[in-house]
Short mmCIF file of C-alpha atoms in Angstrom, two decimals:
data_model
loop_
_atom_site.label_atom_id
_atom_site.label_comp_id
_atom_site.label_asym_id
_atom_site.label_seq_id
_atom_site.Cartn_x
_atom_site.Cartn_y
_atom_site.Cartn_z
CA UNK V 1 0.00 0.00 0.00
CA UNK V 2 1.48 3.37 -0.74
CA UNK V 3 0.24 6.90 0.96
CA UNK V 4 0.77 10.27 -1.22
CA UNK V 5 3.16 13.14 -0.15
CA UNK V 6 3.94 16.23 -1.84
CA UNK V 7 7.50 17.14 -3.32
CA UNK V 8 9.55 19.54 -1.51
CA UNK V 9 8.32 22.88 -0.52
CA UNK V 10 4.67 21.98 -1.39
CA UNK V 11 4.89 20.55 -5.50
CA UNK V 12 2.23 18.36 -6.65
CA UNK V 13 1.38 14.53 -4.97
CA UNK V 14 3.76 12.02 -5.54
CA UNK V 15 3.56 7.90 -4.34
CA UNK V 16 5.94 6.68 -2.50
CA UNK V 17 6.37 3.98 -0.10
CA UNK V 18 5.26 4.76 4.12
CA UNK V 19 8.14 6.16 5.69
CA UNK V 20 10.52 4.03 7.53
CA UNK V 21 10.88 3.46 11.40
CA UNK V 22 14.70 3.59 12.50
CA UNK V 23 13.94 -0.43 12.78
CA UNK V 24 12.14 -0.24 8.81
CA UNK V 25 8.92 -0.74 9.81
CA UNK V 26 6.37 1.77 8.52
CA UNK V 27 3.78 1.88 11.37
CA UNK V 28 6.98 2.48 14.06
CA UNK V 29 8.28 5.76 11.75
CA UNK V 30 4.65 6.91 11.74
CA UNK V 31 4.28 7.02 15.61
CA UNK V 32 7.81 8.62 15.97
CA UNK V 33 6.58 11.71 14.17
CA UNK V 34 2.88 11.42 14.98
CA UNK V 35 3.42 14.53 17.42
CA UNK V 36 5.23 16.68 15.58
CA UNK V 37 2.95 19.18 13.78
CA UNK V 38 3.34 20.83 10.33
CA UNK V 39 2.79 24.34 12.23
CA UNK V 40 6.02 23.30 14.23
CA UNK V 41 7.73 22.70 11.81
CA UNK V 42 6.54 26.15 9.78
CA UNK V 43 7.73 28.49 13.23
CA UNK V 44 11.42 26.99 12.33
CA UNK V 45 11.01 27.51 8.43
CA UNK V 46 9.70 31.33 8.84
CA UNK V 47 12.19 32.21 10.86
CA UNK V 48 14.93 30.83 8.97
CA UNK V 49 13.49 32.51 5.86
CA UNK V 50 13.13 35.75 7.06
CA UNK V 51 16.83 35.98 8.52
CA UNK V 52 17.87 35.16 5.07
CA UNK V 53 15.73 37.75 3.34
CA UNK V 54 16.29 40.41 5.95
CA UNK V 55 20.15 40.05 4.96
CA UNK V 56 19.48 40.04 1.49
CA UNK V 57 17.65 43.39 1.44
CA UNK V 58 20.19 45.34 3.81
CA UNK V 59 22.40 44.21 1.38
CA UNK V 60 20.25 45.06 -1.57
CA UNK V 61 19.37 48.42 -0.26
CA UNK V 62 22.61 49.44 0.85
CA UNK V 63 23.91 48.95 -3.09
CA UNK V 64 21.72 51.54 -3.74
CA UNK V 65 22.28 53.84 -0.71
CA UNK V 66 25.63 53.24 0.61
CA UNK V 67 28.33 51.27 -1.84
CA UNK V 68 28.09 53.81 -4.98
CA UNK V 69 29.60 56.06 -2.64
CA UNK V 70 31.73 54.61 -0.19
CA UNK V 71 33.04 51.77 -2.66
CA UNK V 72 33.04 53.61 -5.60
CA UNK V 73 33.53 57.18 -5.80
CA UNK V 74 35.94 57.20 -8.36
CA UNK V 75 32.61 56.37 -10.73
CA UNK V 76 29.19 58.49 -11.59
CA UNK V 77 26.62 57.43 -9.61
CA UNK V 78 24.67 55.34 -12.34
CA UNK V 79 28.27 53.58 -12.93
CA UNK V 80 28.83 52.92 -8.86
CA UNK V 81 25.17 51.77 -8.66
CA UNK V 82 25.66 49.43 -11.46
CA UNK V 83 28.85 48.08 -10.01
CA UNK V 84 27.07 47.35 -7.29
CA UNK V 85 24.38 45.46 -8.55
CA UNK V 86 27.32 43.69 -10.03
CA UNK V 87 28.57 42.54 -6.15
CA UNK V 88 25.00 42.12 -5.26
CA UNK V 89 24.61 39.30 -7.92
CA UNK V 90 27.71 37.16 -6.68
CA UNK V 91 25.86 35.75 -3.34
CA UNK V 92 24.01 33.97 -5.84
CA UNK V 93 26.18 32.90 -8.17
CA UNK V 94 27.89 31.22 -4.76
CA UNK V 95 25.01 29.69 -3.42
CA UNK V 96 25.07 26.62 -5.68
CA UNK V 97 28.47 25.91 -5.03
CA UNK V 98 27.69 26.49 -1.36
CA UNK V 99 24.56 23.64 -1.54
CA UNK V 100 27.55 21.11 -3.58
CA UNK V 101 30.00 21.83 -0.80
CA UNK V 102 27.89 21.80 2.30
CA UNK V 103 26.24 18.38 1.03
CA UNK V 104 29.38 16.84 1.07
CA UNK V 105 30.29 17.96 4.46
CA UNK V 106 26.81 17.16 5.76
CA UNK V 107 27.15 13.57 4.24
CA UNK V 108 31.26 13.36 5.74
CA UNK V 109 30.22 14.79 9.17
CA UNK V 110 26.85 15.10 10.25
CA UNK V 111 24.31 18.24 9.53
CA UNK V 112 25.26 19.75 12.60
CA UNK V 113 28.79 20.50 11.37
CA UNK V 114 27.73 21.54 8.05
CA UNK V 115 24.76 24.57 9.99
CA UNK V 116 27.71 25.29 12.36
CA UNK V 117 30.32 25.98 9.09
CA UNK V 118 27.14 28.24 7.21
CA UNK V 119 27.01 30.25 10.61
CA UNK V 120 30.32 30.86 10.63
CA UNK V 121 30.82 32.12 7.32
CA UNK V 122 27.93 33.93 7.63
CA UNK V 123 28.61 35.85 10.63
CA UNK V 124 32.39 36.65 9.48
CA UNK V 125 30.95 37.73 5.87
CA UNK V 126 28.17 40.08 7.66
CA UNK V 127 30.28 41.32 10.13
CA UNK V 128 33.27 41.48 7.46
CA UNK V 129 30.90 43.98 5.29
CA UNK V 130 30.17 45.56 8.62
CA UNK V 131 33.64 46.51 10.10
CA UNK V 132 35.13 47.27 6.15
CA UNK V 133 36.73 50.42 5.12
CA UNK V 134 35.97 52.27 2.46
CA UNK V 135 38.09 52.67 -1.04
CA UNK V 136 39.15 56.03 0.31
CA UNK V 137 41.07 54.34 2.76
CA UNK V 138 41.84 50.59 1.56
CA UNK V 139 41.57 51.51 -2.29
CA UNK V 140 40.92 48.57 -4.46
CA UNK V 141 41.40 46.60 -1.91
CA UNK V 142 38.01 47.70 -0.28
CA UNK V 143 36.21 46.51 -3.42
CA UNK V 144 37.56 43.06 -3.65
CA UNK V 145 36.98 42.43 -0.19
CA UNK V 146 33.56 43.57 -0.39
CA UNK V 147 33.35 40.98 -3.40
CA UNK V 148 34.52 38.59 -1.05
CA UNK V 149 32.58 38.75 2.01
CA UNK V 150 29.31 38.85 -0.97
CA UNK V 151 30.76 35.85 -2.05
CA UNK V 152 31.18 34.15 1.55
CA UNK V 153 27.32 35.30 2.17
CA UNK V 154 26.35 33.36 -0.74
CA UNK V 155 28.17 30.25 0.49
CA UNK V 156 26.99 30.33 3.46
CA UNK V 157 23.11 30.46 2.58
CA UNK V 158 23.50 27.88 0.17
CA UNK V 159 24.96 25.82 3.04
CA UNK V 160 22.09 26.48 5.37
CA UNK V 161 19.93 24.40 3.70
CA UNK V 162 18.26 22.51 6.48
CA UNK V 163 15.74 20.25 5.11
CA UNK V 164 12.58 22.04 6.73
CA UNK V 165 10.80 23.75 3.97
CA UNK V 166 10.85 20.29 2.22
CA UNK V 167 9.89 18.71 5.93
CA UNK V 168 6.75 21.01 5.49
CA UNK V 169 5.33 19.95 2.53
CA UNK V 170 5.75 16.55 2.93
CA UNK V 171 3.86 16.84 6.41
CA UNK V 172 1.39 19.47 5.44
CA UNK V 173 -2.56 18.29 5.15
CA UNK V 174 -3.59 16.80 2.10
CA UNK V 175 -6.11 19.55 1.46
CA UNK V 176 -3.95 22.36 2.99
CA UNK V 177 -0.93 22.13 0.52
CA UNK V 178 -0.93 25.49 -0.86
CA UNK V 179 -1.34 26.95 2.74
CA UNK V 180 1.73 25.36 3.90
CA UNK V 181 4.15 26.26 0.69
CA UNK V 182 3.39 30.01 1.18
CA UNK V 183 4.02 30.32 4.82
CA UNK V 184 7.91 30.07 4.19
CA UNK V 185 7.27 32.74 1.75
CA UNK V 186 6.26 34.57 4.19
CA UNK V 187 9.73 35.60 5.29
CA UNK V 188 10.54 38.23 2.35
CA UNK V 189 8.04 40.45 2.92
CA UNK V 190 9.37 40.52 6.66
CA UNK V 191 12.53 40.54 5.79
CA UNK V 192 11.72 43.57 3.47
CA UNK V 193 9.99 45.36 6.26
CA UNK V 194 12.40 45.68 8.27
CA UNK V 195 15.44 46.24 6.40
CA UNK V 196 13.58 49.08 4.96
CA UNK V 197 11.94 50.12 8.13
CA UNK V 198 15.49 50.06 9.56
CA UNK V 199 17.37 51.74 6.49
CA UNK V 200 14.81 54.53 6.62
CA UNK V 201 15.14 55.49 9.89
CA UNK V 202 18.95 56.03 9.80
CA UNK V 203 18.66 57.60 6.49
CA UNK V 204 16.10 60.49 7.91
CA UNK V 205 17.75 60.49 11.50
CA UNK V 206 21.20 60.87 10.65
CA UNK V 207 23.13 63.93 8.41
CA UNK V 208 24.48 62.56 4.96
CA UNK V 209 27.97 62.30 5.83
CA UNK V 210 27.40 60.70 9.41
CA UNK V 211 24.99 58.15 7.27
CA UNK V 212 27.68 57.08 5.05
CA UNK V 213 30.69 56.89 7.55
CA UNK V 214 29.21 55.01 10.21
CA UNK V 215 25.40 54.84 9.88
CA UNK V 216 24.88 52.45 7.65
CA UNK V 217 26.92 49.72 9.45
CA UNK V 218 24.55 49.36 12.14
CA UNK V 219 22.26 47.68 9.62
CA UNK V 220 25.13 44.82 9.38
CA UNK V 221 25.54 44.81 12.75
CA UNK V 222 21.25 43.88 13.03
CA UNK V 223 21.88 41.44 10.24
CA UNK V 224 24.87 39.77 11.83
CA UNK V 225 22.93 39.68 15.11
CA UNK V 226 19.74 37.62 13.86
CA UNK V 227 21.26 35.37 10.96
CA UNK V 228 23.57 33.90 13.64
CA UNK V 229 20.75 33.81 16.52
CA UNK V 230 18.43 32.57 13.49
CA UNK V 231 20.17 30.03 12.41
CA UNK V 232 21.37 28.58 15.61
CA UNK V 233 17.69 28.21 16.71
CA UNK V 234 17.88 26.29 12.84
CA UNK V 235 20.55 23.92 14.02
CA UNK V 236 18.78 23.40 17.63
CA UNK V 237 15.90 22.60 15.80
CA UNK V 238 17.00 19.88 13.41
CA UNK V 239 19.38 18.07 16.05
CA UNK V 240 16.80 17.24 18.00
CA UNK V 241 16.15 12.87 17.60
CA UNK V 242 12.80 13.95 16.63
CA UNK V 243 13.91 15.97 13.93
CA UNK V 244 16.66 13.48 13.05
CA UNK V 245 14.35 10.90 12.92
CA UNK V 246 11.83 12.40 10.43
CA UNK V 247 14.14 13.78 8.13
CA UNK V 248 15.72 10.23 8.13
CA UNK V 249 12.42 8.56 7.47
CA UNK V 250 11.36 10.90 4.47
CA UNK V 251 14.27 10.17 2.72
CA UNK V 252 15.85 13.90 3.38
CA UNK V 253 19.05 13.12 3.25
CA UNK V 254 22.02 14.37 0.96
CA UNK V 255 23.08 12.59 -2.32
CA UNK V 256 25.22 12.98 -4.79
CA UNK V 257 25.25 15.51 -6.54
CA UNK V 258 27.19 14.43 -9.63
CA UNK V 259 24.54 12.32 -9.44
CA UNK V 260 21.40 13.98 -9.02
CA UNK V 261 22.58 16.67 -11.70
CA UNK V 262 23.07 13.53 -14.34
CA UNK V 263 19.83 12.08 -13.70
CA UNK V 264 17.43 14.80 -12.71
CA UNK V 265 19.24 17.61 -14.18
CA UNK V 266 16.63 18.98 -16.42
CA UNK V 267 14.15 18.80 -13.23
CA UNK V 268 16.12 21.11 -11.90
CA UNK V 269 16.22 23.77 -14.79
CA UNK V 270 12.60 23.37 -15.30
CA UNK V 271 11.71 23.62 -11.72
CA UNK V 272 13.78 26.78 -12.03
CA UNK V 273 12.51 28.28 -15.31
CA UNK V 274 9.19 27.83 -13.64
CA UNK V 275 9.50 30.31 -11.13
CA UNK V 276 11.42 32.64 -13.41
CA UNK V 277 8.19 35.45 -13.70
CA UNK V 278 8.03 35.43 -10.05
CA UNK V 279 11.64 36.17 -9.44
CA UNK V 280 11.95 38.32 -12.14
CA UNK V 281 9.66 40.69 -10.88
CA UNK V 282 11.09 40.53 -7.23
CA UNK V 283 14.00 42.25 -7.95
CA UNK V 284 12.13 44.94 -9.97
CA UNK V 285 9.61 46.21 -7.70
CA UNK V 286 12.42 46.08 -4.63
CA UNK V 287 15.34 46.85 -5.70
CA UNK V 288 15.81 48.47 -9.13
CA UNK V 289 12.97 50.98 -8.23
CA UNK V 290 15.16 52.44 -5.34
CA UNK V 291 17.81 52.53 -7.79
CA UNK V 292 15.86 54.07 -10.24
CA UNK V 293 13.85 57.25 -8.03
CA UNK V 294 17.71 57.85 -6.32
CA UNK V 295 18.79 58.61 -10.14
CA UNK V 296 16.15 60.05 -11.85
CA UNK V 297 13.52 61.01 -9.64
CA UNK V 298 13.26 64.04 -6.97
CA UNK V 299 11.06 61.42 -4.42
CA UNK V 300 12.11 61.60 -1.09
CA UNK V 301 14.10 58.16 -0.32
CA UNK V 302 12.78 57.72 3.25
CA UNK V 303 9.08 58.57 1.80
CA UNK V 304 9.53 55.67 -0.84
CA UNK V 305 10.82 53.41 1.46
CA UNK V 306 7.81 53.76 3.43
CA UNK V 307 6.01 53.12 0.11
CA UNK V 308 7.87 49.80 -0.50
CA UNK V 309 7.23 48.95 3.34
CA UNK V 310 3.20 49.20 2.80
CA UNK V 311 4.06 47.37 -0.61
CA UNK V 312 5.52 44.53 1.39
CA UNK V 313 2.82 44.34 3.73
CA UNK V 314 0.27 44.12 0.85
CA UNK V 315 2.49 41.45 -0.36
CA UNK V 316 2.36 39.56 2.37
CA UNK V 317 -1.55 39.71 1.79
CA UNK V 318 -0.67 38.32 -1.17
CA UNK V 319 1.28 35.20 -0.33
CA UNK V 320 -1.14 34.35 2.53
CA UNK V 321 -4.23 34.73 -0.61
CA UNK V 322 -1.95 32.48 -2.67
CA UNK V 323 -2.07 29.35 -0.37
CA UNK V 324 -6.21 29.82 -0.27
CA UNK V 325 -6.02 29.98 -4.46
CA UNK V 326 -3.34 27.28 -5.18
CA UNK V 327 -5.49 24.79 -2.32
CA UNK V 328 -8.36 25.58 -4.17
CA UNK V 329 -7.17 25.45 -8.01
CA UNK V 330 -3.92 23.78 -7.92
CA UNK V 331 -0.40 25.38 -7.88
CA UNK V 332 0.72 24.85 -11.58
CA UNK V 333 -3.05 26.97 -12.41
CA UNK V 334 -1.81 29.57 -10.03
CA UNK V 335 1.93 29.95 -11.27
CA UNK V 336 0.43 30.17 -15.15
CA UNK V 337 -2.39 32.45 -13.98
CA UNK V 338 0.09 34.89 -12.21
CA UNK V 339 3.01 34.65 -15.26
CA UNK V 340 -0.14 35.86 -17.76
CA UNK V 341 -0.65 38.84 -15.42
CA UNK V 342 2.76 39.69 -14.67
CA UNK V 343 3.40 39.45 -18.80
CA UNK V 344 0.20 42.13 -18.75
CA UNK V 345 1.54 44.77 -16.30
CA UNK V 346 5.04 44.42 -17.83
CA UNK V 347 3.34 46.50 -20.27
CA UNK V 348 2.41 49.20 -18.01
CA UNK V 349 5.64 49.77 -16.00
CA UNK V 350 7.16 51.82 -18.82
CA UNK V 351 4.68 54.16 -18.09
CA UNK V 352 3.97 54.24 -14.31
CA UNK V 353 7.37 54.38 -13.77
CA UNK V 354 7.95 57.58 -15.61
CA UNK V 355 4.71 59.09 -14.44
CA UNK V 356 5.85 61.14 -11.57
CA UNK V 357 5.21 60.21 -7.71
CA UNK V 358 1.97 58.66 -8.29
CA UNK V 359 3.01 57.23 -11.22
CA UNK V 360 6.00 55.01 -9.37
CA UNK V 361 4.18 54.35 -6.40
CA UNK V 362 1.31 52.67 -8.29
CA UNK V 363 3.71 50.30 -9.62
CA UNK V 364 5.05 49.48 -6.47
CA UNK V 365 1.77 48.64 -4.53
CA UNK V 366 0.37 46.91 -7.34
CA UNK V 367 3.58 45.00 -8.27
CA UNK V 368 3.71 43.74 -4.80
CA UNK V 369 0.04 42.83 -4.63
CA UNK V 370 1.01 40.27 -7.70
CA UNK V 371 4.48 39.82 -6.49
CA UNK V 372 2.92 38.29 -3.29
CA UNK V 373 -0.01 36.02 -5.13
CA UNK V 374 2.75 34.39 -7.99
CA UNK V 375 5.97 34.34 -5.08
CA UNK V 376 3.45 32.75 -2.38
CA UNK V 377 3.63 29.20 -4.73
CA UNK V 378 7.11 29.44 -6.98
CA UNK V 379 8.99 27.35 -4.20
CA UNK V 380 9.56 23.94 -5.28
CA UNK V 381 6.76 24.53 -8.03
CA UNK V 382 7.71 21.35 -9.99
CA UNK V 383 10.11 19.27 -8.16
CA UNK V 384 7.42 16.30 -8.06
CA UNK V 385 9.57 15.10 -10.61
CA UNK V 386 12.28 14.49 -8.36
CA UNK V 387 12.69 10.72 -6.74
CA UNK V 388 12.56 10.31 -3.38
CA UNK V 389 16.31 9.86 -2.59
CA UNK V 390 16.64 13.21 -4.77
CA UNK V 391 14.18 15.82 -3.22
CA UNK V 392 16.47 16.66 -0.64
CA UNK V 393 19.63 18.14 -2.46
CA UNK V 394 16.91 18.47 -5.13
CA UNK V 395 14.95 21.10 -3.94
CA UNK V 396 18.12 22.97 -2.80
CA UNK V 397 19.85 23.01 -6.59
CA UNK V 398 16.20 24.31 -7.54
CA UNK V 399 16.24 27.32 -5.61
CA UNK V 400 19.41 28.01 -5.86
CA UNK V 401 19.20 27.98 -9.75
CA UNK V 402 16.16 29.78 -9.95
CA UNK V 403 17.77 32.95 -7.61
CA UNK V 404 20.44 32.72 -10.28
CA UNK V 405 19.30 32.91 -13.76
CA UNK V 406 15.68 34.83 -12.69
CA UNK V 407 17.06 36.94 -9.63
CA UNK V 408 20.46 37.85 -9.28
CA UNK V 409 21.36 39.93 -12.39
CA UNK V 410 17.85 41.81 -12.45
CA UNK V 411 18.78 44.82 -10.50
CA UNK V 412 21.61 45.35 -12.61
CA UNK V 413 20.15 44.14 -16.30
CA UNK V 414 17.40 46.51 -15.78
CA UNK V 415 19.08 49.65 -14.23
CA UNK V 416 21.49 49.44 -17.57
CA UNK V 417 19.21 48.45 -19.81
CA UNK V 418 16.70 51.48 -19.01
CA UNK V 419 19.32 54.18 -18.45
CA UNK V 420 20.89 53.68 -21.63
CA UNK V 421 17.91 52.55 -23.72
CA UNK V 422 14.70 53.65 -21.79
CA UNK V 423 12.37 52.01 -19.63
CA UNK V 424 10.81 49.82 -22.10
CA UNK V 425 13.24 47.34 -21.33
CA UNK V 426 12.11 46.69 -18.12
CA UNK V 427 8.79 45.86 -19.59
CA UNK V 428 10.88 43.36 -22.16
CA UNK V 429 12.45 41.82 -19.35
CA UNK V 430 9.31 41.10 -17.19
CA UNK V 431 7.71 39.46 -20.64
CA UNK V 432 10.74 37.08 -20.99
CA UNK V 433 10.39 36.14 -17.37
CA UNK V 434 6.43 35.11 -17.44
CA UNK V 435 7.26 33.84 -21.14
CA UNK V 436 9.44 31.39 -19.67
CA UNK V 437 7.69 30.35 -16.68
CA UNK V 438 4.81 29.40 -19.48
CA UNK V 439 6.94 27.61 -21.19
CA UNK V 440 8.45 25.89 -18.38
CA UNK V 441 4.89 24.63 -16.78
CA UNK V 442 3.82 23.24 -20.13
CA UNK V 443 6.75 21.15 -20.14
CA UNK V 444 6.28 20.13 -17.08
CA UNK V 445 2.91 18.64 -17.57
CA UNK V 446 4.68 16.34 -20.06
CA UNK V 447 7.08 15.05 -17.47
CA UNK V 448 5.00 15.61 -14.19
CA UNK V 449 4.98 11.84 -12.29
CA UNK V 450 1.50 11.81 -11.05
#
């Protein structure tokens, strides 16, 4: 007899065998876990989530804010900004290489080592960015460690990959999928909150100069302070023999990745490409608009941050509305519902972002409203195709790939693209990004193991 789960991070029903007791019997493993509940389980993969956002926007905002001019005031602004958005994208391009590495530590030593190593690169990156001089006093040098410590962050969350989004779905009620994937989705808007929230107090409170000398580092030093309390509650969490236990029985365990990438590998790009609308339009209604009203608008900064922070609460709306839609008509429906609508207002942010105040803040609130509904299901939206012994390293390489190719260069692709050729690029690179999320979910029904 077989019992159906869902994928990691809440993808479609798959069958698979009853999960094993530490002694292989089936009935055992189910009492073991009987107790533990899915909302348990979501407290440790919210908070994880929105550590890891919260550091991801102080870093994103402060490549607006801080680095053109304390990294790179040799350059124009538009130049500094753009390089950057350049530094910005290499977390990501680290984070896969962090997932290979950590899963062969986890698999040589135990996943307590492997959260212990991520926490410790994490907290010396953050605190590295922290503590840093500027180039007028470390020249050069000040930009490649910069580049560094980005590159250590990335590492590091691609090592903190702890299982429990994936521990989530496969626990969540039958009839309550949806609901589950979006709660860890949850943690950007958070994250976004208060990194803005934070950013725009010290940017009102504090004199320009004073801002860029010291100011600034105090959002590090908040960083530094919850990733490392965050993810130790992370590695309390999972070393628990409860935790242990369950993560044993549903097969979440690391594998090869040489492996996984030769078997599964176009799983993993298509579980990627999938997402791509959603993450596409992340970056451009966070990010590049900051970038955009510091260059070529004369909105206050602190006033549009408090725009984006009532953006990111309607977001959130939208993520929470997103787990009632998906339960109710399926997660693949949802995904290709949202790409069609992001591919329509594509079309209008040429215009709303060169209509004046009203104009820009339009497009944020109402790019966040469909932000949050398309974000709330693009985690893990197709890794049903995965085998058991693959969803755990699986669902990892997924993310991972999707923050790279729909994610990490957006800020900067779009900032060049519309200062040198106009904003209707922006519109052309939203299109591309629902275009392939279509084409992504149709091929997925093809392959899709139901």
């Amino acid at each position: 007899m077989t019992t159906s789960s869902i994928s990691p991070q809440g993808a479609e029903p798959v069958p698979h065998s009853p999960p094993r007791g530490s002694d292989g019997n089936a009935r055992q493993g189910d009492a073991d876990h009987s107790h533990i509940a899915p909302g348990e389980i979501a407290v440790g993969v919210i908070i994880g989530r929105a550590s890891e956002y919260f550091d991801f926007f102080v870093y994103g905002i402060a490549s607006v804010l801080v680095f053109p001019a304390v990294f790179f005031p040799f350059e124009q602004k538009l130049e500094g900004v753009l390089y950057s958005f350049l530094i910005f994208s290499f977390a990501f391009i680290a984070r896969p290489f962090g997932t290979v590495i950590s899963m062969a530590i986890q698999r040589r030593f135990g996943r307590e080592a492997k959260l212990t190593l991520a926490l410790f690169v994490l907290g010396t990156s953050t605190a590295g960015i922290a503590f840093l001089p500027g180039y007028a006093s470390l020249g050069f040098t000040a930009i490649v460690l910069l580049s560094v410590f980005r590159f250590g962050q990335g590492l590091a969350l691609g090592g903190s990959w702890d299982g429990l989004p994936s521990l989530l779905a496969l626990n969540a009620p039958a009839n309550r999928r949806g609901w589950y994937a979006m709660l860890g989705q949850l943690g950007a808007p958070i994250g976004f909150f208060i990194a803005s929230a934070l950013f725009a107090y010290l940017y009102s409170s504090l004199p320009s100069e004073d801002f860029l000398d010291w100011g600034w580092r105090y959002s590090f030093y908040v960083a530094f302070a919850i990733n490392v309390v965050a993810l130790f509650a992370r590695l309390r969490l999972v070393a628990t023999d409860d935790y242990a236990r369950l993560l044993e029985e549903r097969e979440l365990e690391p594998t090869s990745v040489t492996e996984l990438v030769s078997s599964q590998g176009a799983n993993i790009l298509i579980g990627a490409f999938a997402a791509l609308a959603s993450y596409a339009l992340f970056h451009l209604i966070t990010v590049f608009p900051l970038s955009w009203i510091t260059l070529y608008s004369d909105q206050s900064v602190t006033e549009f941050l408090v725009v984006q922070m009532i953006g990111a609460v309607l977001g959130a709306g939208g993520i929470v509305a997103s787990g009632l839609l998906a339960d109710r008509i399926g997660r693949r429906f949802t995904l290709g519902g949202l790409a069609a609508v992001i591919a329509a207002f594509s079309g209008f942010a040429p215009t709303l972002l060169d209509g004046g105040r009203i104009g820009q803040d339009i497009f944020i609130l109402v790019g966040f409203v469909i932000l949050g509904l398309s974000y709330g299901q693009a985690a893990g939206a197709v890794t049903s195709n995965f085998a058991p012994k693959y969803r755990y390293v699986g669902a990892a390489l997924t993310a991972d790939v999707a923050w790279l190719v729909g994610a990490a260069f957006a800020p900067l692709v779009a900032l060049g693209l519309s200062a040198h050729f106009g904003l209707a690029y922006v519109s052309v690179y939203l299109l591309s990004g629902a275009v392939a999320t279509l084409a992504a979910l149709g091929l997925n029904r093809a392959l899709v193991r139901d």
